[in-house]
Structures are given as structure tokens and as C-alpha cells.
Coordinates of C-alpha atoms and ligand atoms in Angstrom, one line a residue:
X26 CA -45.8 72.8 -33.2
X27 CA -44.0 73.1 -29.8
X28 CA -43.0 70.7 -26.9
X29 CA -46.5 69.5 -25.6
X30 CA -47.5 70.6 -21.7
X31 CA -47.6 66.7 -21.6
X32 CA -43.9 65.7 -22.9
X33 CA -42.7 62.7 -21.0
X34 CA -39.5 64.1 -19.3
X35 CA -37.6 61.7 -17.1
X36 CA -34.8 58.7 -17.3
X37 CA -34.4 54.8 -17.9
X38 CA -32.7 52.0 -16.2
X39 CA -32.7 47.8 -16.6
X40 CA -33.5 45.8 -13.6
X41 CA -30.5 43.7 -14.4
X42 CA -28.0 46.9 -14.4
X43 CA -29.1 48.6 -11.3
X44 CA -31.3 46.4 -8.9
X45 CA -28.7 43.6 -7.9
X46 CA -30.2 41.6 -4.9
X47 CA -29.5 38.9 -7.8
X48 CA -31.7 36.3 -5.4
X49 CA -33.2 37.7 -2.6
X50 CA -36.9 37.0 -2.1
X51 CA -37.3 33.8 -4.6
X52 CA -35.8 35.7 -7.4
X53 CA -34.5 32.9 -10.0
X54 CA -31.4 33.8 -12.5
X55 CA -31.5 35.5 -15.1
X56 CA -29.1 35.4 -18.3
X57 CA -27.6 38.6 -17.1
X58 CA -26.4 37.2 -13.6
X59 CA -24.0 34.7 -15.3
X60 CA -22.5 37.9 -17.3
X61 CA -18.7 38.4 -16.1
X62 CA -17.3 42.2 -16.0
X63 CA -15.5 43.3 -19.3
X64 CA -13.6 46.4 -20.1
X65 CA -13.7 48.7 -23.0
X66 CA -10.8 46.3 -24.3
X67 CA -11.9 43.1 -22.9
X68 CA -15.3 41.6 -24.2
X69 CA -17.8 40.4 -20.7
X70 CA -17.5 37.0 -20.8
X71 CA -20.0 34.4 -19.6
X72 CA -20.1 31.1 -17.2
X73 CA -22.6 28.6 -17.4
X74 CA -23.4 28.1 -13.2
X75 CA -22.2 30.5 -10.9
X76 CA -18.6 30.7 -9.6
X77 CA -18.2 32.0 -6.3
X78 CA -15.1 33.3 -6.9
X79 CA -15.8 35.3 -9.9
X80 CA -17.3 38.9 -9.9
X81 CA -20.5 39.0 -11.4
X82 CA -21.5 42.9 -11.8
X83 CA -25.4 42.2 -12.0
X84 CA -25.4 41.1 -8.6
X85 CA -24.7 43.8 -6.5
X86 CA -25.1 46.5 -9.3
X87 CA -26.3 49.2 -7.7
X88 CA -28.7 47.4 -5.3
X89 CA -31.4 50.1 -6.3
X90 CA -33.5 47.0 -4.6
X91 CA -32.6 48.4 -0.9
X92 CA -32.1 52.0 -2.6
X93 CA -35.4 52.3 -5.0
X94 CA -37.2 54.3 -2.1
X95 CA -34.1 57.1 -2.0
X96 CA -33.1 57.0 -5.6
X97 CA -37.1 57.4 -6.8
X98 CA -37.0 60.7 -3.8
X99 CA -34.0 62.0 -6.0
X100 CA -35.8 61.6 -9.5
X101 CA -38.8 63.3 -8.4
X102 CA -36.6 66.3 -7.3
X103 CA -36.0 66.3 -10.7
X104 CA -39.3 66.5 -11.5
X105 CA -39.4 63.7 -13.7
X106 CA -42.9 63.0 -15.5
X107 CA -41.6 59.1 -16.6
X108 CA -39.0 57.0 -15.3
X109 CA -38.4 53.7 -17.4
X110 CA -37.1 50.7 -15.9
X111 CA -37.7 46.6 -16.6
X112 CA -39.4 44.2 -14.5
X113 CA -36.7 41.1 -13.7
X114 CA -38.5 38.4 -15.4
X115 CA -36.9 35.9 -13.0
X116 CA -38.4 37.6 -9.9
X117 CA -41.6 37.0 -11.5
X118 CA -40.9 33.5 -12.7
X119 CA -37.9 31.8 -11.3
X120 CA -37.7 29.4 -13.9
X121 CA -39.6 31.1 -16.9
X122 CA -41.7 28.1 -16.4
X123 CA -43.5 28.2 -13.6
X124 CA -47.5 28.2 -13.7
X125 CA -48.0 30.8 -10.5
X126 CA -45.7 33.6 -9.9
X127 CA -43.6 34.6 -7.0
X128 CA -45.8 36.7 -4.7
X129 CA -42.7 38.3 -3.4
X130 CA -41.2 39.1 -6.9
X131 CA -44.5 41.0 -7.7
X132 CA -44.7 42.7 -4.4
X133 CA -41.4 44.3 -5.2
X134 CA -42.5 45.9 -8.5
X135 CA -45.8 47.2 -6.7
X136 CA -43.8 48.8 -4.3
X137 CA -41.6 50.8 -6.7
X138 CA -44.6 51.8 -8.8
X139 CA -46.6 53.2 -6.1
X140 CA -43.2 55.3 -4.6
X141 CA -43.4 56.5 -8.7
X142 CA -47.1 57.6 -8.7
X143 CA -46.7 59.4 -5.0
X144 CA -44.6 61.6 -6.9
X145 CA -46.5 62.3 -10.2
X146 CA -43.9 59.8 -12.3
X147 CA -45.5 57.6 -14.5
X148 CA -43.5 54.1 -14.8
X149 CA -42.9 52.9 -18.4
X150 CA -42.2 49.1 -18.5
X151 CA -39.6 47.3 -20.3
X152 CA -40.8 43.6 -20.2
X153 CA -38.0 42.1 -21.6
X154 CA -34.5 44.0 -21.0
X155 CA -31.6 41.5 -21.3
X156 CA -32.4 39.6 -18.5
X157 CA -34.4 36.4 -19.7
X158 CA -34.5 33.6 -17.3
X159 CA -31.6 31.2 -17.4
X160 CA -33.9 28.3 -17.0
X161 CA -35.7 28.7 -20.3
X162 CA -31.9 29.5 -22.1
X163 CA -31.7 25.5 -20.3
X164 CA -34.7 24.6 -20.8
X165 CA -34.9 25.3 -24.6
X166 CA -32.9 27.6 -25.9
X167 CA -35.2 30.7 -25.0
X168 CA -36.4 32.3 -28.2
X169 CA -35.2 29.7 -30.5
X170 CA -38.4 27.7 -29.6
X171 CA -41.7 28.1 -30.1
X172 CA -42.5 27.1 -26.4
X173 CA -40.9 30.2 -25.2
X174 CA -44.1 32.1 -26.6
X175 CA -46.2 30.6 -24.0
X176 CA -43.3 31.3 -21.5
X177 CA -44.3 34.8 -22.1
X178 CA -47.5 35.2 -22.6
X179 CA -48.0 33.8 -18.8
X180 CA -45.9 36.4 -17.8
X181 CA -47.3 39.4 -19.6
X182 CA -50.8 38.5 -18.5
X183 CA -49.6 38.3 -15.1
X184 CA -48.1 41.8 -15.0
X185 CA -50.6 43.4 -17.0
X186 CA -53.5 42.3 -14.8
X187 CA -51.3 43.5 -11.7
X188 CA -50.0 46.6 -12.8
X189 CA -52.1 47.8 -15.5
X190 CA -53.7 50.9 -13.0
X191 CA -50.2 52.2 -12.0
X192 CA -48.3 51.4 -15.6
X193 CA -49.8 52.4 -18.7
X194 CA -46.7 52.9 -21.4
X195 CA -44.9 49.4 -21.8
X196 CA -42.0 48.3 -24.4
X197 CA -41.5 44.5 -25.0
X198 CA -38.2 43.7 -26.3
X199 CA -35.4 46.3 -25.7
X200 CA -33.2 46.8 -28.9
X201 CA -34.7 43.2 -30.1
X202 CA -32.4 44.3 -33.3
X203 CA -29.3 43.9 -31.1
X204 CA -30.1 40.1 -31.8
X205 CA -28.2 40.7 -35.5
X206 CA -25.2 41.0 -33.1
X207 CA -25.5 38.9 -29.9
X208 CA -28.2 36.7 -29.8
X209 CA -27.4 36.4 -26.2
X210 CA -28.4 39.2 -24.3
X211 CA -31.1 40.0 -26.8
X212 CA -33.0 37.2 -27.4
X213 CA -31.1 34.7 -23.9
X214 CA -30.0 32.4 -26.8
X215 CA -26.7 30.7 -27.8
X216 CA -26.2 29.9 -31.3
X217 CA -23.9 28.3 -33.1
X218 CA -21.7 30.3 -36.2
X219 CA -23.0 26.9 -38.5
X220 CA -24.4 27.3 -41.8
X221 CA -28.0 27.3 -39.9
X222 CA -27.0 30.0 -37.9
X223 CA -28.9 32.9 -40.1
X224 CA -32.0 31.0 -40.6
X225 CA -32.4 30.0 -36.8
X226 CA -31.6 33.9 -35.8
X227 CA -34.9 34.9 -38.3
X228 CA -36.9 32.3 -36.6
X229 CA -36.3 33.2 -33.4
X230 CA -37.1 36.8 -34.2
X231 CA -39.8 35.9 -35.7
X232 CA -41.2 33.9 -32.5
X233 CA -40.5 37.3 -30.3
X234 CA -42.3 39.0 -33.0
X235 CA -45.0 36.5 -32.6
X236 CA -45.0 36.6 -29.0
X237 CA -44.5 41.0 -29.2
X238 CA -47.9 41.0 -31.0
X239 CA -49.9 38.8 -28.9
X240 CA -48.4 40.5 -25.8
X241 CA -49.7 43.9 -27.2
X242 CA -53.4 42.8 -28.1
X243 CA -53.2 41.0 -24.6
X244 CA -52.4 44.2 -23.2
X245 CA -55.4 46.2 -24.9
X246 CA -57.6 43.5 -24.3
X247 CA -57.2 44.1 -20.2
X248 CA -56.9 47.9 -20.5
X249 CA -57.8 49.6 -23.6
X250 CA -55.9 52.7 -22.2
X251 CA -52.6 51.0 -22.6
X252 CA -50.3 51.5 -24.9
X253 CA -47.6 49.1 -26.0
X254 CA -44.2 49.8 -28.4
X255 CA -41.2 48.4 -29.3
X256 CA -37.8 48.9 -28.3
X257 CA -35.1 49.1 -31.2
X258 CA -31.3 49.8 -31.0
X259 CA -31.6 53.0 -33.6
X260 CA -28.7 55.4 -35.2
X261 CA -28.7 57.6 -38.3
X262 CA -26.5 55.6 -41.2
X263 CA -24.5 57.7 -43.3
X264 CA -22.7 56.9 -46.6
X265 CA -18.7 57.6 -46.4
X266 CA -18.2 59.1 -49.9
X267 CA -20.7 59.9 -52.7
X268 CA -20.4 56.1 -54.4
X269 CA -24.1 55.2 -55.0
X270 CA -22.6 51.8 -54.0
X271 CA -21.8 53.0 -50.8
X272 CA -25.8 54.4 -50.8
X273 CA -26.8 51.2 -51.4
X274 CA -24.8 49.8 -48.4
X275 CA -26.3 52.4 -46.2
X276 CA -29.7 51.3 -47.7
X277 CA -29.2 48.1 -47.0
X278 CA -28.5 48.5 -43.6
X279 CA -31.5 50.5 -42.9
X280 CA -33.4 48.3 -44.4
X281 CA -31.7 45.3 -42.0
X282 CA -31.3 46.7 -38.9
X283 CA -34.2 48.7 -38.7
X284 CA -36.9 48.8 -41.3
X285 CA -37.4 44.6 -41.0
X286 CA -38.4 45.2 -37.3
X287 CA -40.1 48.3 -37.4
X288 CA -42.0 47.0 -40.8
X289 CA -43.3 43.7 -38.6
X290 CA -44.3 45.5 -35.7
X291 CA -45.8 48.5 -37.6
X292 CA -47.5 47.1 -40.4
X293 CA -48.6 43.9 -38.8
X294 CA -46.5 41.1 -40.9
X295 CA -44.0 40.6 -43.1
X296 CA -44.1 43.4 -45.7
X297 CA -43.0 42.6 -49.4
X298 CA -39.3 44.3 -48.1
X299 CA -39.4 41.9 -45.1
X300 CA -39.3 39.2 -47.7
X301 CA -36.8 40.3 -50.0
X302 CA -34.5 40.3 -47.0
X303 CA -35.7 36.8 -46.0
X304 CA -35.4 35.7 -50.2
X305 CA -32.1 37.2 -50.2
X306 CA -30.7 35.2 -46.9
X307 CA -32.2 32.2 -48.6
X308 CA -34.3 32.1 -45.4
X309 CA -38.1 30.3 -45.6
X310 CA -39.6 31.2 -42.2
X311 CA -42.1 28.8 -40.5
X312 CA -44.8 31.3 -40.1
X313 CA -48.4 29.6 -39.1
X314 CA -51.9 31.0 -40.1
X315 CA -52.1 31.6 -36.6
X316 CA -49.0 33.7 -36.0
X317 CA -50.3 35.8 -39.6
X318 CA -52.9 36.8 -37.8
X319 CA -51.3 37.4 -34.2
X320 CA -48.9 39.9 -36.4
X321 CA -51.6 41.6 -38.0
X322 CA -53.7 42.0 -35.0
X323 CA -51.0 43.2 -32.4
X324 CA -49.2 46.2 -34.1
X325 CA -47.6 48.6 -31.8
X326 CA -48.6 52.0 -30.4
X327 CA -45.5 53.8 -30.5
X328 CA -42.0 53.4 -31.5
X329 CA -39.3 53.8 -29.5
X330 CA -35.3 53.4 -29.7
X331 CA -32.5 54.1 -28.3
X332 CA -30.4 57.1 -29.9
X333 CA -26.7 57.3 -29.1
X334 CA -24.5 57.9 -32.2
X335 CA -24.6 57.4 -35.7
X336 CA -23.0 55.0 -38.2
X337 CA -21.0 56.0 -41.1
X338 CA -20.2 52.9 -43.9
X339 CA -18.1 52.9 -47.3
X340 CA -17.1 50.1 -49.5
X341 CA -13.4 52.2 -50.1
X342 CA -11.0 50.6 -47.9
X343 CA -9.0 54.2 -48.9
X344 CA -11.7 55.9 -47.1
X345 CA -11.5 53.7 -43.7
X346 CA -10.2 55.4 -41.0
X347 CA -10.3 53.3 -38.5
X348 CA -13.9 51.7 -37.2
X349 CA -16.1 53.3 -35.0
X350 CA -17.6 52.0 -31.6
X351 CA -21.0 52.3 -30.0
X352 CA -23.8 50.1 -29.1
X353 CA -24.4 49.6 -33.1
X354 CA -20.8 48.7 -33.3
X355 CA -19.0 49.0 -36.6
X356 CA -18.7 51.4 -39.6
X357 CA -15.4 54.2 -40.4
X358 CA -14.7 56.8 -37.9
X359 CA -17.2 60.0 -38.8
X360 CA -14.2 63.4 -39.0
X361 CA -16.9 65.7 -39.1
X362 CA -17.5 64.2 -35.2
X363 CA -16.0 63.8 -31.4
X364 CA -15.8 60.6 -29.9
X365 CA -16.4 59.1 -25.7
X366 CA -13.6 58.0 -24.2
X367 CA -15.2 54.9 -25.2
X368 CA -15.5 55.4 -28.8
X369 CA -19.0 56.4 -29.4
X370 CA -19.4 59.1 -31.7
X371 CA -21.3 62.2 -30.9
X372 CA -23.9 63.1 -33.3
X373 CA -26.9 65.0 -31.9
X374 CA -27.9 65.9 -35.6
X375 CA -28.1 62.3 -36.3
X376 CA -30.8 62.3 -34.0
X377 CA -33.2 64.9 -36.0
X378 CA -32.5 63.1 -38.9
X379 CA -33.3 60.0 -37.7
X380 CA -36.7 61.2 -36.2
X381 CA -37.8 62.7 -39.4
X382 CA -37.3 59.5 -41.4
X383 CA -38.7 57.0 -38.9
X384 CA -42.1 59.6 -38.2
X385 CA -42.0 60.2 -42.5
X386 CA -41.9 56.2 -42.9
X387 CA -44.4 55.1 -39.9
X388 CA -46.6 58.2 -38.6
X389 CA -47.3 56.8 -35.6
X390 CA -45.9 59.1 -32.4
X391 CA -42.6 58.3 -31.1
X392 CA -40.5 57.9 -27.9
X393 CA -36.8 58.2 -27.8
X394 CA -36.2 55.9 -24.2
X395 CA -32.5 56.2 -24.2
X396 CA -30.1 58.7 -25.5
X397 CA -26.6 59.7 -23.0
X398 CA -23.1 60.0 -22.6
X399 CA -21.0 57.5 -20.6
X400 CA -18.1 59.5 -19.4
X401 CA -15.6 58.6 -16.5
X402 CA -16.5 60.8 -13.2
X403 CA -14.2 62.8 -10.9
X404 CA -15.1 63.9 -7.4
X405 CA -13.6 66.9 -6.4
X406 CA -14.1 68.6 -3.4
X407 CA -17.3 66.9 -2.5
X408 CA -18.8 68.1 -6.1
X409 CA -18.8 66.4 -9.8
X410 CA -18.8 69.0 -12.9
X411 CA -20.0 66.8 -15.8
X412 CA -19.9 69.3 -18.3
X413 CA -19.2 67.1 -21.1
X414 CA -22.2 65.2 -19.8
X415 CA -25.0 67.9 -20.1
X416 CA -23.2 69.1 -23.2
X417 CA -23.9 66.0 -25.1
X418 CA -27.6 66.3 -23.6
X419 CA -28.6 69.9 -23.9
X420 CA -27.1 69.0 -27.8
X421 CA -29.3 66.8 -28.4
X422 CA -32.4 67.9 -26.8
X423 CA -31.6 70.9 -28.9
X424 CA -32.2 68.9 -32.0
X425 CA -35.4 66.7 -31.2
X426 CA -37.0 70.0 -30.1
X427 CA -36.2 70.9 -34.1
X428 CA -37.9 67.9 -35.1
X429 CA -40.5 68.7 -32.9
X430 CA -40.8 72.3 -33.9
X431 CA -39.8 72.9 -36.9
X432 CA -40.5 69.6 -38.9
X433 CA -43.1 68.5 -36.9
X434 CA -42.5 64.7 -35.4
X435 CA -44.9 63.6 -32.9
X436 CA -42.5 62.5 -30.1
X437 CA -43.6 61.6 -27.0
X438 CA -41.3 61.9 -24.4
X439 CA -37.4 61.6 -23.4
X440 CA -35.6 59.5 -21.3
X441 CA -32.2 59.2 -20.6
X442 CA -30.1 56.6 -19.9
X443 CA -29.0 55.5 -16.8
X444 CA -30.5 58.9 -15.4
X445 CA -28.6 56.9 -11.8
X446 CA -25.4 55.6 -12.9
X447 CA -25.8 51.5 -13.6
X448 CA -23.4 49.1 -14.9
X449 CA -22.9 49.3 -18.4
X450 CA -24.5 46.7 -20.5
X451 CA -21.6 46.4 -22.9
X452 CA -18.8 46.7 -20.9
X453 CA -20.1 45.7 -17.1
X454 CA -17.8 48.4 -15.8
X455 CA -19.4 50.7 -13.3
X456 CA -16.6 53.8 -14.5
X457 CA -19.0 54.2 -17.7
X458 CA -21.3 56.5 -16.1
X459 CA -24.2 58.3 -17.6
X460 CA -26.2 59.4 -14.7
X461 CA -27.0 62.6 -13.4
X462 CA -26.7 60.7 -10.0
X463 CA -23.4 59.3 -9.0
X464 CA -23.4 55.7 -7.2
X465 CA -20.3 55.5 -5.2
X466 CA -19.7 51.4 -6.4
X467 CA -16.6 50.8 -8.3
X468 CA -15.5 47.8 -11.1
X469 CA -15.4 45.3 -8.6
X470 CA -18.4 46.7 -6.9
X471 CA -16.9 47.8 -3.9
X472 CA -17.8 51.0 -2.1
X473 CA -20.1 52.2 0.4
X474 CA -23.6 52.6 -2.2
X475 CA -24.2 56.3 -1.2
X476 CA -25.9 58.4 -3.4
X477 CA -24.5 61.9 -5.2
X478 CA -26.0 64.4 -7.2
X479 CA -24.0 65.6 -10.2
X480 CA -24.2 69.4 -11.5
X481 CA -26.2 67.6 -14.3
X482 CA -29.0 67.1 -11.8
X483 CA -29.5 70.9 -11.6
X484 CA -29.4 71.6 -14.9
X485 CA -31.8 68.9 -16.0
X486 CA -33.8 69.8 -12.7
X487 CA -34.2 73.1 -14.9
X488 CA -34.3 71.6 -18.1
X489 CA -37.8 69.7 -17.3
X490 CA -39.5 72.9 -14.9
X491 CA -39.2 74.9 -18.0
X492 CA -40.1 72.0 -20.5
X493 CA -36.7 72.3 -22.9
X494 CA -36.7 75.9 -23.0
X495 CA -33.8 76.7 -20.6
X496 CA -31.3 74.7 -21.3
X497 CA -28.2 76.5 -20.4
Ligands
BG6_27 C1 -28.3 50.2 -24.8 C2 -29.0 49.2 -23.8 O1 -27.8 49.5 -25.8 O2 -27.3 51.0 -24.4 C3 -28.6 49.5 -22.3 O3 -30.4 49.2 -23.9 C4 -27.2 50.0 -22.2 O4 -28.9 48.4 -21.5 C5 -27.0 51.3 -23.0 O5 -26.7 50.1 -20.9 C6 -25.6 51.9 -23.0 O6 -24.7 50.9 -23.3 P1 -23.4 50.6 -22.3 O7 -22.7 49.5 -23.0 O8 -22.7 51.9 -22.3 O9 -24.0 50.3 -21.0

């Protein structure tokens, strides 16, 4: 098998990282606009109203919301076939719990999407990115209640009725398996470290599962040509040293982090290892005969994740040398691999692995919608050479075209991340750039917004016109 004449080339932003315009034209807040900057040292910090004083990185961030019109121009000179990006929730829905939309809100995303189909670039929607309304977090406590199911259902059959002509590949939850580490970006929830705090996580996961399914058999029921996936956080695990115990770690993580969500959204309910996890935890869910059958009748399309590094874990604290960053944070440091100045090891092999055993469980196609480097940029005489930059890519395009080719996964398509540089999600630092266009914005968001092109945008200008074959 080779690279399909159809392959989904193209890039990926979140609404909350690069549109800014935080609430121009009735747009309410979102979780993310309360999100302080960080650092790579310094964890982003939250308030609960705004502070004037305080910098806020999702408010400016790139303001792709004046800039879309330019920045879509410079993706189609690409020749990108996809471009991925999230529809701000509280644009849509101020509150979360409004009956009617904001007109203006769904104006804007019409707009974009028709500068993406004059060009031949099909949008792929993120519904949910990190960017939840604020009101429902107030209200109830987003995803830890049942109510915030209905919150979303009103807005998915709002943008599925308006935008199912221009956008037919949608995700709902990005990295909804993130939620096993912060509960508040990926499901707008704060929880409490209490002796509940395990079994409340579950149920709220299993209310966006709830919610996932319905939103997908919603979707088909409008437009049967639609198709709808999930969005995990995804890495290949490895086992530091040759202990079956530290197999059986790696197993277990697998089985945590990703088989538990791919196994509900997949299979259609909570499969016999779904339960063992729950037994184990001591966890009963509240499941109704209701949402049974939403799970069963709503399983996904595709699967997609996001593919950055890989995680290597040992129960020999002789073996530990020192832990290992990334957006799956935690494990030893890998010696057979480089690290980012940020810590995030670079495993491009990973990825083949990991597309073999996800397509050899499932065997449904899939879609990796983020995979890139997030490196610190230098102009220098009007020009940027991010070499490192299209190393890490051409690396790893090199290996999913193996999985492709040579062990046959159905994969879909490839975006990169932050194809236009965005702030980071982890950090909120602007200097953590992955795109192949360079925003002139800083940390504090100062600078004058104008638009670059990095010798990355070349290369992958190439990359795509001759469908992965030249990728030198
Ligand atoms: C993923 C998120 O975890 O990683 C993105 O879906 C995020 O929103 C990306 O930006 C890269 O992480 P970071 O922290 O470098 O921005």
C-alpha cells in the first residue's frame, strides 16, 4: 500500500491558542481566558475573574481573528488538503447555557470555513479544545454534571446544522485522556485531591463519553457523510529494563491512558477491561439504560491523537535517570533519545509503533492531528532556518509512511501542530514555537503581529506537492 492520492496533508490549531479577540462580538469566557502565562519552570496559573493587571496569553494570542483571512492565504500556499482548528464554544454560547446562539459568533466560523474551501482545504473541527465556557465551570462544575450533556448537545446540533456542507471530519474532545492529569483544561472542572476525587474524575468521563456518543449519532443523523472521532493525548510506552514487572506497568498504563477511552468510544461501552479498571479503583459508575445505549449507538469513525514523544517506565529506582517531560508528562529519561529544549523526547519510531498497535487493536482508519517540535526561533537576516524543526518532521513522516507502506495502517491524514506558531498550551509562552509560520508576538504578547515564513514552509510546501515522497 502507498500514501493515498487523497492523504489529508495540512496543520492544526485551538481557537483558544491563536484567535484571541477574547470578547469581541458577544463572545463569552472561556476556561482558557482565565489561564495566566507559565514557563517551562513555572506551572500557568489560574484566576477566578479577570485581573486587569495580569497578562492573560489567550487574549491576544495571535489574533488569527483579524489575521484568519492572511494566515488561511499562507496555508493554502502550502497546499494544504486539511487545516484543523476548534470552534470557541463561548462564541457560540456565552454562557454554555444559553437557548439561541450568538449570531455573530457563528458568522465568524462561516467566514473562516468558506476562506478554507476557496482554497481546496477541508476544515476538520475540534468541538471541544480546552476552552469550555467559564459559565458552566460556575454554573456546575462543567463535566462533573450530568446537565452539562444537554449543554452540549445544543451546541453540537447548532454547528452541525450550520456547518455540516463546509465541514465534514469533526473530533469532540481533544486529548479527553489528559483529564487523568488536569481535570481543568480537559474536561473545565476543578476537583478536589479528597478521597472522592478518583470516582468523580470516572463519572465525569463517563458523562463526556455519554455526551461524545450522542454528539456522533447526532452528527450522522443530519449528514450521513460525516464523520466523527476522538481526540486522545497518545505516546508509545516502553518498559525501562526487561523486569516483567516493569511489562506489567507499561501494560497498565496502556490499558489506563489509552485503551479505557479508545475501548468506550470504539466498541460502544464499557468493555470487560473498562471494568477491571473501574473494579480495581473501587469505582461503581452511575451509568443509565439510557446512556448504555447512547454508547453503543454513537461509536466513532476514526481515531485520532496527538503523537509527540514516547514514555519510558521502570519500577528500579537504579534505573531512573531523571524524569522525562512532554505533554504525557512523567516516566525515566529514554538514552537511546534527544530531547526539546523543553524536555520532550524525540521518538519518531514511537510513532510507527504506536500506529501498528492502535490500527492491530481497533481497525478502524486513523488520523494522527498533531505531531511537532516546539523549538525557540531566531531571526537572522530577515530569514529563520529551523532545521531542527523539519528534522523532527521529515523523521517522523518517514516512519508513518512505514506504517502506511510496509505494515499497512489505514491512516488518514497528518496534521501538524501549530502549523502558525500559537501559544503553548502547557506553558502559555509564545517562545515554544512549532509553526512553519513565525508570529512576531512575544511572552507578554507584545509585537507588531506580522506574519513570517520559516524555511520549514518550503520544505513542507514540497513535502505535500509530492505527497511524502520528497522529503529532503
Ligand atoms: C497538545 C494539545 O497536548 O499539545 C495542544 O492538544 C498543545 O493544545 C500541544 O498546544 C503542544 O503542547 P504545548 O504545551 O507545547 O503547547
Amino acid at each position: 500500500m502507498s500514501i493515498s492520492k487523497d492523504f489529508l496533508w495540512g496543520g492544526a490549531v485551538a481557537a483558544n491558542q491563536c484567535e484571541g479577540a477574547y470578547q469581541e462580538n458577544g463572545k463569552g469566557l472561556s476556561i482558557a481566558d482565565l489561564r495566566l502565562a507559565g514557563s517551562k519552570d513555572k506551572k500557568r496559573g489560574f484566576t477566578p475573574e479577570i485581573d486587569e493587571t495580569l497578562y492573560y496569553p489567550s487574549h491576544k494570542a495571535i489574533d488569527f481573528y483579524h489575521h484568519y483571512k492572511e494566515d488561511i492565504a499562507l496555508l493554502a500556499e502550502m497546499g494544504f488538503k486539511m487545516f484543523r482548528l476548534s470552534i470557541n464554544w463561548s462564541r457560540i454560547f456565552p454562557n454554555g447555557d444559553e437557548k439561541e446562539p450568538n449570531e455573530e459568533g457563528l458568522k465568524f466560523y462561516d467566514d473562516v470555513f468558506d476562506e478554507c474551501l476557496k482554497y481546496n482545504i477541508q476544515p476538520m473541527v475540534t468541538i471541544s479544545h480546552y476552552e469550555s465556557p467559564y459559565g458552566l465551570m460556575k454554573k456546575c462544575n462543567s463535566w462533573e454534571s450530568r446537565e452539562m450533556i444537554d449543554y452540549f448537545m445544543n451546541y453540537c446540533r447548532v454547528i452541525f446544522e450550520r456547518y455540516h456542507t463546509k465541514v465534514k471530519y469533526w473530533l469532540t474532545f481533544n486529548e479527553i485522556n489528559l483529564a487523568l492529569h488536569s481535570t481543568y483544561s480537559a474536561l473545565g472542572m476543578m476537583l478536589e485531591k479528597n478521597a472522592d476525587y478518583e470516582k468523580k474524575l470516572f463519572q465525569a468521563l463517563h458523562h463526556a463519553f455519554v455526551a461524545g456518543a450522542k454528539a456522533g449519532a447526532l452528527a450522522h443523523s443530519i449528514d450521513p457523510s460525516l464523520k466523527v472521532g476522538n481526540m486522545l493525548a497518545a505516546a508509545s510506552v516502553y518498559a525501562g529494563t526487561c523486569d516483567p514487572q516493569d511489562n506489567l506497568l507499561v501494560q497498565k498504563m496502556k490499558d489506563q491512558f489509552f485503551l479505557y477511552f479508545n475501548d468506550v468510544m470504539v466498541k460502544g461501552g464499557y468493555t470487560p477491561k473498562c471494568q477491571a479498571i473501574l473494579k480495581e479503583k473501587g469505582i461503581t459508575l452511575d451509568v443509565t439504560k439510557e446512556d448504555e445505549e447512547a454508547l453503543r449507538k454513537g461509536t466513532i469513525d476514526f481515531i485520532s491523537f496527538s503523537y509527540y514523544q514516547s514514555v519510558t517506565l521502570t519500577t528500579h529506582s537504579d534505573h531512573q535517570t531523571g524524569s522525562s517531560d512532554g505533554n504525557i508528562a512523567g516516566g525515566m529519561k529514554n538514552p537511546y533519545l534527544t530531547e526539546s529544549k523543553w524536555g520532550w523526547n524525540v521518538d519518531p519510531v514511537g510513532l510507527r509503533i504506536l500506529l501498528n498497535e492502535i490500527y492491530t487493536t481497533y481497525r478502524i482508519p486513523l488520523f494522527i492531528v498533531e505531531n511537532g517540535y516546539g523549538d525557540v526561533d531566531h531571526i537572522k537576516d530577515g530569514q529563520i532556518h529551523d532545521a531542527d524543526r523539519i528534522d523532527y518532521l521529515r523523521r517522523h513522516i518517514k516512519e508513518f509512511k512505514k506504517a502506511i507502506e510496509k505494515d499497512g495502517v489505514d491512516l488518514l491524514g497528518y496534521t501538524t501542530w501549530g502549523c502558525i506558531d500559537l501559544v503553548s498550551a502547557g506553558t502559555g509562552e509564545m517562545s515554544k514555537r512549532y509553526g512553519f509560520i513565525y508570529v512576531d508576538v512575544d511572552d507578554e504578547g507584545q509585537g507588531t503581529f506580522k506574519r513570517m515564513k520559516k524555511d520549514s514552509f518550503e520544505w513542507y510546501k514540497k513535502v505535500i506537492a509530492s505527497n511524502g515522497e520528497d522529503l529532503d
